[in-house]
Short mmCIF file of C-alpha atoms in Angstrom, two decimals:
data_model
loop_
_atom_site.label_atom_id
_atom_site.label_comp_id
_atom_site.label_asym_id
_atom_site.label_seq_id
_atom_site.Cartn_x
_atom_site.Cartn_y
_atom_site.Cartn_z
CA MET A 1 62.18 -56.58 59.96
CA ALA A 2 60.99 -58.90 57.26
CA LYS A 3 63.36 -61.21 55.47
CA ILE A 4 63.07 -60.84 51.68
CA ILE A 5 63.54 -63.94 49.51
CA VAL A 6 63.56 -63.88 45.72
CA VAL A 7 62.64 -66.97 43.71
CA THR A 8 64.49 -66.68 40.42
CA SER A 9 65.82 -68.77 37.54
CA GLY A 10 66.50 -66.86 34.37
CA LYS A 11 64.76 -69.42 32.20
CA GLY A 12 60.98 -69.55 32.06
CA GLY A 13 58.88 -72.58 32.89
CA VAL A 14 61.24 -74.23 35.37
CA GLY A 15 58.97 -73.92 38.40
CA LYS A 16 59.47 -70.48 39.96
CA THR A 17 55.81 -69.85 40.64
CA THR A 18 55.23 -73.43 41.84
CA THR A 19 58.17 -72.94 44.19
CA SER A 20 57.10 -69.47 45.38
CA ALA A 21 53.60 -70.74 46.18
CA SER A 22 54.71 -73.82 48.08
CA PHE A 23 57.62 -72.14 49.85
CA GLY A 24 55.43 -69.23 50.96
CA ALA A 25 52.64 -71.55 52.07
CA GLY A 26 55.18 -73.66 53.96
CA LEU A 27 56.46 -70.65 55.89
CA ALA A 28 52.90 -69.55 56.68
CA LYS A 29 51.99 -73.07 57.86
CA ARG A 30 54.74 -72.74 60.44
CA GLY A 31 53.18 -69.58 61.80
CA PHE A 32 55.19 -66.90 60.03
CA LYS A 33 53.32 -63.95 58.55
CA THR A 34 54.19 -64.29 54.88
CA VAL A 35 53.41 -62.44 51.67
CA ILE A 36 54.17 -63.66 48.16
CA ILE A 37 54.56 -60.92 45.57
CA ASP A 38 54.03 -61.63 41.88
CA PHE A 39 56.53 -59.51 39.97
CA ASP A 40 55.46 -60.79 36.57
CA VAL A 41 53.67 -57.66 35.37
CA GLY A 42 51.53 -58.37 32.32
CA LEU A 43 51.59 -62.15 32.76
CA ARG A 44 50.40 -62.82 36.26
CA ASN A 45 50.11 -66.46 37.28
CA LEU A 46 50.73 -66.72 40.99
CA ASP A 47 47.04 -66.08 41.68
CA LEU A 48 46.08 -69.09 39.54
CA ILE A 49 48.51 -71.38 41.30
CA MET A 50 47.27 -70.15 44.69
CA GLY A 51 43.63 -70.40 43.56
CA CYS A 52 42.70 -66.82 44.43
CA GLU A 53 42.22 -65.48 40.89
CA ASN A 54 38.61 -64.49 41.62
CA ARG A 55 39.45 -62.35 44.61
CA ILE A 56 41.69 -59.81 42.95
CA VAL A 57 40.49 -56.23 42.89
CA TYR A 58 43.67 -54.19 43.01
CA ASP A 59 47.22 -55.18 42.11
CA PHE A 60 50.87 -54.29 42.66
CA VAL A 61 50.83 -51.59 39.96
CA ASP A 62 47.69 -50.01 41.45
CA VAL A 63 49.56 -49.69 44.75
CA ILE A 64 52.65 -48.18 43.16
CA SER A 65 50.68 -45.71 41.06
CA GLY A 66 48.63 -44.66 44.09
CA ASN A 67 45.26 -46.04 42.88
CA ALA A 68 44.99 -48.30 45.91
CA LYS A 69 46.40 -48.77 49.37
CA LEU A 70 48.70 -51.76 49.89
CA THR A 71 46.23 -53.23 52.38
CA GLN A 72 43.50 -53.10 49.71
CA ALA A 73 45.61 -54.98 47.19
CA LEU A 74 46.77 -57.80 49.47
CA VAL A 75 44.70 -60.94 48.94
CA LYS A 76 44.30 -63.26 51.90
CA ASP A 77 45.01 -66.92 51.21
CA LYS A 78 42.07 -69.35 51.07
CA GLN A 79 43.28 -71.62 53.82
CA LEU A 80 46.26 -70.23 55.71
CA GLU A 81 45.67 -67.58 58.32
CA ASN A 82 48.88 -65.61 57.88
CA LEU A 83 49.50 -65.91 54.14
CA TYR A 84 48.82 -63.11 51.67
CA ILE A 85 49.55 -62.54 48.02
CA LEU A 86 50.15 -59.31 46.19
CA PRO A 87 49.08 -59.96 42.58
CA ALA A 88 50.79 -58.54 39.53
CA SER A 89 48.90 -56.38 37.06
CA GLN A 90 47.55 -58.20 34.04
CA THR A 91 47.12 -55.12 31.86
CA ARG A 92 50.16 -52.94 32.35
CA ASP A 93 53.76 -53.44 31.37
CA LYS A 94 56.82 -53.87 33.51
CA ASP A 95 57.72 -50.18 33.27
CA ALA A 96 54.78 -49.46 35.55
CA LEU A 97 56.92 -50.70 38.45
CA THR A 98 59.29 -48.00 39.67
CA ASP A 99 62.35 -48.52 41.85
CA GLU A 100 60.99 -46.10 44.47
CA GLY A 101 57.54 -47.68 44.36
CA VAL A 102 58.87 -51.19 44.93
CA ALA A 103 61.13 -49.96 47.74
CA ALA A 104 58.19 -48.23 49.44
CA VAL A 105 56.04 -51.38 49.23
CA MET A 106 58.84 -53.50 50.73
CA LYS A 107 59.27 -51.01 53.56
CA GLU A 108 55.56 -50.89 54.34
CA LEU A 109 55.20 -54.70 54.31
CA SER A 110 58.17 -55.05 56.61
CA GLU A 111 57.79 -52.15 59.00
CA ASP A 112 54.11 -51.21 59.13
CA LEU A 113 52.37 -54.51 58.40
CA GLY A 114 54.79 -56.68 60.33
CA PHE A 115 55.46 -59.43 57.81
CA ASP A 116 58.14 -61.97 58.75
CA TYR A 117 58.82 -63.09 55.19
CA ILE A 118 58.40 -61.48 51.78
CA VAL A 119 58.70 -63.98 48.91
CA CYS A 120 59.26 -62.36 45.50
CA ASP A 121 58.19 -64.48 42.53
CA SER A 122 60.44 -63.19 39.75
CA PRO A 123 59.48 -63.12 36.09
CA ALA A 124 61.65 -65.07 33.67
CA GLY A 125 64.53 -63.35 31.91
CA ILE A 126 67.16 -60.96 33.16
CA GLU A 127 65.39 -57.75 32.22
CA ARG A 128 64.05 -55.01 34.41
CA GLY A 129 61.24 -57.06 35.97
CA ALA A 130 63.60 -59.79 37.11
CA GLN A 131 66.13 -57.25 38.35
CA LEU A 132 63.48 -55.41 40.39
CA ALA A 133 62.33 -58.68 41.95
CA MET A 134 65.84 -59.53 43.13
CA TYR A 135 67.10 -56.06 44.05
CA HIS A 136 65.85 -56.04 47.66
CA ALA A 137 66.54 -59.73 48.37
CA ASP A 138 68.32 -60.94 51.48
CA GLU A 139 68.29 -64.51 50.20
CA ALA A 140 67.63 -66.15 46.83
CA LEU A 141 66.13 -69.47 45.83
CA ILE A 142 67.58 -70.30 42.41
CA VAL A 143 65.32 -72.74 40.59
CA THR A 144 66.96 -74.93 37.96
CA ASN A 145 65.98 -77.92 35.84
CA PRO A 146 68.63 -80.56 35.09
CA GLU A 147 68.89 -79.34 31.54
CA VAL A 148 71.61 -77.30 29.84
CA SER A 149 69.78 -74.07 29.00
CA SER A 150 68.22 -73.83 32.44
CA VAL A 151 71.56 -74.36 34.20
CA ARG A 152 73.26 -71.79 32.04
CA ASP A 153 70.53 -69.22 32.67
CA SER A 154 70.79 -69.85 36.39
CA ASP A 155 74.50 -69.18 36.19
CA ARG A 156 73.71 -65.84 34.57
CA ILE A 157 71.21 -65.01 37.30
CA ILE A 158 73.76 -65.86 40.01
CA GLY A 159 76.10 -63.34 38.40
CA ILE A 160 73.43 -60.64 38.58
CA LEU A 161 72.56 -61.54 42.19
CA GLN A 162 76.20 -61.01 43.07
CA SER A 163 76.46 -57.65 41.36
CA ARG A 164 73.18 -55.77 41.04
CA THR A 165 71.43 -56.10 44.37
CA LYS A 166 70.96 -53.68 47.25
CA ARG A 167 72.86 -55.94 49.66
CA VAL A 168 75.89 -56.09 47.37
CA GLU A 169 75.77 -52.32 46.85
CA GLU A 170 75.92 -51.98 50.64
CA GLY A 171 78.96 -54.25 50.82
CA GLY A 172 77.19 -57.46 51.78
CA SER A 173 75.89 -60.41 49.78
CA VAL A 174 72.68 -62.27 48.98
CA LYS A 175 72.57 -65.76 50.48
CA GLU A 176 71.97 -68.24 47.67
CA HIS A 177 70.16 -71.58 47.74
CA LEU A 178 69.76 -73.95 44.80
CA ILE A 179 66.55 -75.87 44.12
CA ILE A 180 66.58 -78.48 41.36
CA THR A 181 63.08 -79.19 40.06
CA ARG A 182 61.70 -81.82 37.65
CA TYR A 183 64.50 -84.18 38.58
CA ASN A 184 64.29 -87.74 37.30
CA PRO A 185 66.56 -90.06 39.35
CA GLU A 186 66.27 -92.93 36.84
CA ARG A 187 67.34 -90.80 33.91
CA ALA A 188 70.20 -89.33 35.92
CA ALA A 189 71.34 -92.85 36.87
CA GLN A 190 71.20 -93.82 33.20
CA GLY A 191 73.37 -90.84 32.36
CA GLU A 192 70.59 -89.23 30.30
CA MET A 193 70.32 -86.31 32.69
CA MET A 194 72.87 -84.35 34.68
CA ASP A 195 72.89 -85.47 38.29
CA ILE A 196 72.48 -83.34 41.40
CA ASP A 197 76.14 -83.28 42.31
CA THR A 198 77.19 -82.11 38.84
CA ILE A 199 74.70 -79.25 38.78
CA ALA A 200 75.10 -78.05 42.36
CA ASN A 201 78.75 -78.64 43.12
CA GLU A 202 80.57 -78.71 39.81
CA ILE A 203 78.78 -76.19 37.65
CA LEU A 204 76.80 -73.67 39.68
CA ARG A 205 78.57 -74.11 43.04
CA VAL A 206 75.61 -72.96 45.03
CA PRO A 207 74.53 -74.73 48.23
CA LEU A 208 71.67 -77.12 47.46
CA ILE A 209 68.56 -76.63 49.59
CA GLY A 210 66.39 -79.25 47.93
CA VAL A 211 65.45 -81.36 44.94
CA ILE A 212 61.91 -81.78 43.65
CA PRO A 213 61.46 -84.99 41.66
CA GLU A 214 59.35 -84.93 38.49
CA SER A 215 55.87 -85.47 39.91
CA ASN A 216 52.33 -85.67 38.59
CA ALA A 217 51.14 -83.96 41.73
CA VAL A 218 52.49 -80.59 40.55
CA LEU A 219 50.08 -80.46 37.59
CA GLU A 220 47.26 -81.88 39.69
CA ALA A 221 47.82 -79.17 42.30
CA SER A 222 47.92 -76.32 39.80
CA ASN A 223 44.74 -77.59 38.13
CA HIS A 224 43.06 -77.25 41.52
CA GLY A 225 44.69 -73.94 42.38
CA GLN A 226 46.53 -75.29 45.41
CA PRO A 227 50.23 -75.08 46.24
CA VAL A 228 51.60 -78.63 45.95
CA ILE A 229 52.87 -78.48 49.54
CA HIS A 230 49.23 -79.07 50.54
CA TYR A 231 49.53 -82.56 49.02
CA PRO A 232 51.38 -84.27 51.88
CA GLU A 233 51.09 -87.66 50.18
CA SER A 234 53.04 -86.53 47.14
CA ALA A 235 56.81 -86.64 46.72
CA ALA A 236 56.86 -83.05 45.47
CA GLY A 237 54.80 -81.85 48.44
CA GLN A 238 57.11 -83.60 50.90
CA CYS A 239 60.23 -82.25 49.19
CA TYR A 240 58.90 -78.68 49.40
CA GLU A 241 58.14 -79.31 53.08
CA ASP A 242 61.79 -80.36 53.49
CA ILE A 243 63.02 -77.23 51.69
CA VAL A 244 61.11 -74.99 54.11
CA ALA A 245 62.51 -76.96 57.07
CA ARG A 246 66.08 -76.67 55.79
CA PHE A 247 65.59 -72.96 55.11
CA LEU A 248 64.60 -72.54 58.75
CA GLY A 249 67.76 -74.33 59.86
CA GLU A 250 66.59 -77.92 60.33
CA GLU A 251 68.62 -80.87 59.11
CA ARG A 252 66.66 -83.03 56.68
CA PRO A 253 68.07 -85.80 54.48
CA LEU A 254 67.15 -85.73 50.77
CA ARG A 255 64.16 -87.96 49.95
CA HIS A 256 62.52 -89.55 46.90
CA LEU A 257 65.72 -89.69 44.90
CA GLU A 258 66.40 -93.42 45.06
CA VAL A 259 66.39 -95.23 41.74
CA LYS A 260 63.68 -97.84 41.50
CA LYS A 261 65.37 -101.16 41.03
CA LYS A 262 64.76 -102.86 37.75
CA GLY A 263 63.13 -106.24 38.13
CA PHE A 264 64.91 -109.46 37.30
CA PHE A 265 63.14 -109.91 33.98
CA ALA A 266 63.67 -106.33 32.95
CA LYS A 267 67.38 -106.76 33.59
CA LEU A 268 67.35 -109.98 31.60
CA PHE A 269 65.47 -108.67 28.61
CA GLY A 270 65.58 -104.89 28.92
CA GLY A 271 68.28 -103.08 26.98
CA MET B 1 45.26 -94.63 28.54
CA LYS B 2 41.94 -96.34 27.96
CA LYS B 3 40.11 -97.49 31.03
CA GLY B 4 40.11 -101.21 31.36
CA PHE B 5 36.93 -103.24 31.05
CA TRP B 6 36.57 -103.75 34.81
CA ALA B 7 37.36 -100.15 35.61
CA SER B 8 34.71 -98.90 33.22
CA LEU B 9 32.26 -101.38 34.70
CA PHE B 10 32.87 -100.58 38.36
CA GLY B 11 34.82 -97.34 38.48
CA GLY B 12 32.53 -94.49 39.41
CA ASN B 13 33.20 -91.20 37.72
CA ASP B 14 31.37 -88.87 40.08
CA THR B 15 34.26 -86.59 40.95
CA PRO B 16 35.36 -84.23 38.19
CA SER B 17 38.92 -84.78 37.05
CA SER B 18 41.46 -82.14 37.88
CA ALA B 19 41.68 -81.33 34.17
CA ASP B 20 37.97 -80.46 34.24
CA ILE B 21 38.53 -78.24 37.27
CA ALA B 22 41.38 -76.50 35.48
CA LYS B 23 39.21 -75.97 32.40
CA ASP B 24 36.38 -74.44 34.42
CA ARG B 25 38.70 -72.09 36.28
CA LEU B 26 40.33 -70.91 33.07
CA LYS B 27 37.00 -70.39 31.32
CA VAL B 28 36.00 -67.95 34.04
CA ILE B 29 39.25 -66.04 33.78
CA VAL B 30 39.64 -65.96 30.05
CA ALA B 31 36.00 -65.05 29.50
CA SER B 32 36.05 -62.28 32.07
CA SER B 33 39.35 -60.76 31.14
CA ASP B 34 38.61 -57.72 29.12
CA ARG B 35 40.65 -58.26 25.99
CA LEU B 36 40.26 -54.71 24.78
CA ASN B 37 41.56 -53.49 28.08
CA THR B 38 44.76 -55.36 27.50
CA ARG B 39 44.93 -53.93 23.99
CA LEU B 40 44.19 -50.40 25.09
CA THR B 41 45.85 -49.63 28.35
CA ALA B 42 45.59 -46.19 29.89
CA ASP B 43 49.10 -45.41 28.65
CA ARG B 44 48.20 -46.35 25.08
CA ILE B 45 45.05 -44.24 25.14
CA GLU B 46 47.15 -41.28 26.31
CA GLN B 47 49.56 -41.89 23.45
CA MET B 48 46.69 -42.11 20.97
CA LYS B 49 45.32 -38.81 22.25
CA ARG B 50 48.64 -37.11 21.64
CA GLU B 51 48.88 -38.45 18.10
CA ILE B 52 45.29 -37.46 17.30
CA LEU B 53 46.02 -34.00 18.69
CA GLN B 54 48.93 -33.59 16.29
CA VAL B 55 46.72 -34.47 13.33
CA VAL B 56 43.90 -32.15 14.43
CA ASN B 57 46.32 -29.30 14.95
CA LYS B 58 47.47 -29.57 11.35
CA TYR B 59 44.01 -28.29 10.36
CA VAL B 60 42.79 -26.34 13.38
CA ASN B 61 44.94 -24.23 15.67
CA GLY B 62 44.95 -24.14 19.43
CA VAL B 63 43.46 -27.51 20.40
CA GLN B 64 44.86 -28.66 23.74
CA ILE B 65 45.35 -32.23 24.97
CA SER B 66 42.64 -31.54 27.56
CA ASP B 67 40.17 -30.88 24.71
CA VAL B 68 40.52 -34.46 23.47
CA ASN B 69 38.21 -36.81 25.35
CA ILE B 70 38.34 -40.53 24.81
CA ASN B 71 35.98 -42.88 26.57
CA HIS B 72 36.11 -46.59 26.36
CA HIS B 73 32.92 -48.39 27.32
CA HIS B 74 31.16 -51.62 26.96
CA GLU B 75 27.56 -52.12 25.80
CA ASP B 76 25.85 -55.42 25.04
CA ASN B 77 29.08 -57.18 24.19
CA ILE B 78 30.22 -54.32 21.99
CA ASP B 79 33.31 -52.41 22.96
CA MET B 80 33.06 -48.77 22.03
CA LEU B 81 35.70 -46.16 21.83
CA GLU B 82 34.02 -42.77 21.98
CA MET B 83 36.01 -39.69 21.12
CA SER B 84 35.10 -36.02 21.23
CA ILE B 85 37.27 -32.99 20.57
CA SER B 86 36.12 -29.56 21.65
CA LEU B 87 37.46 -26.87 19.35
CA PRO B 88 38.63 -23.51 20.74
CA ASP B 89 36.55 -20.38 20.05
CA ARG B 90 37.26 -18.69 16.74
CA LYS B 91 39.33 -15.61 17.26
#
């Protein structure tokens, strides 16, 4: 049985696709057969971040509408043996995904194709597309920026995870993990940005699984079409590596969050 | 950020910047994505057929949805929408 993980946020542009790509690649690097599904019908982007945009023939909607077999639509990753992506359609709208269709795809990935992990990259918002992406989830990665609108949207999403998911309908719950992205330790220390503790423990009250500092490597990686986890020199790459390790039950201390000390002269003359 | 004097003197620029790589990848995608296809999805063509059928049936009786044929094809950079409607035999 595959474990299904949704990557969700509510707000757009906070790093869901970046997270889905690196998290999925991280699981595959550790030998798990992993598929990342792009649920953003009409605005697909996962393929660009993974660098496989030229290999797409069929997509998720083709599978659901019976135009293609699931095995035809799955795109094999460029570098990792057991990583696949299922691209979203670029031309249809979100109504092309049906509840039954999505359920059948999940079942086939899990039971017939033997995937260990299914990572669902949710579209932004709380509409149908986002709800479909989270419906089958066993666990959720909630991606948040340290910024008011993003935190509030995440709170909304947590409410939906706790009420409109298959697990909850069956009397269980979805295990939640919080990821804070684009974090700037200096600004948090200056009090210009909410800090980790405030977001995770005071406001959202969701167990923190990792923090990704603001990093130039994320843009660099997406320009190249590579998940940033393949940049082992970068802080963001290392922090995603840590998130995967913690997800799999390892203890890892938080890294790259220390405030760079101001120099003597800066202290003397800097405001 | 301007390159410094020494950097411009000695810094090779043989490897394309990642911004250049991003630009090239996007050019391929944006150029090859069929814009009309995104304007006219299969669902929208179906809807158009139904509306055209209503109009035709105001003037001619007995035209079925199956009598309306719409083809969308591409010739020498021109997108064409070709439509034909076969009328039923006169009774």
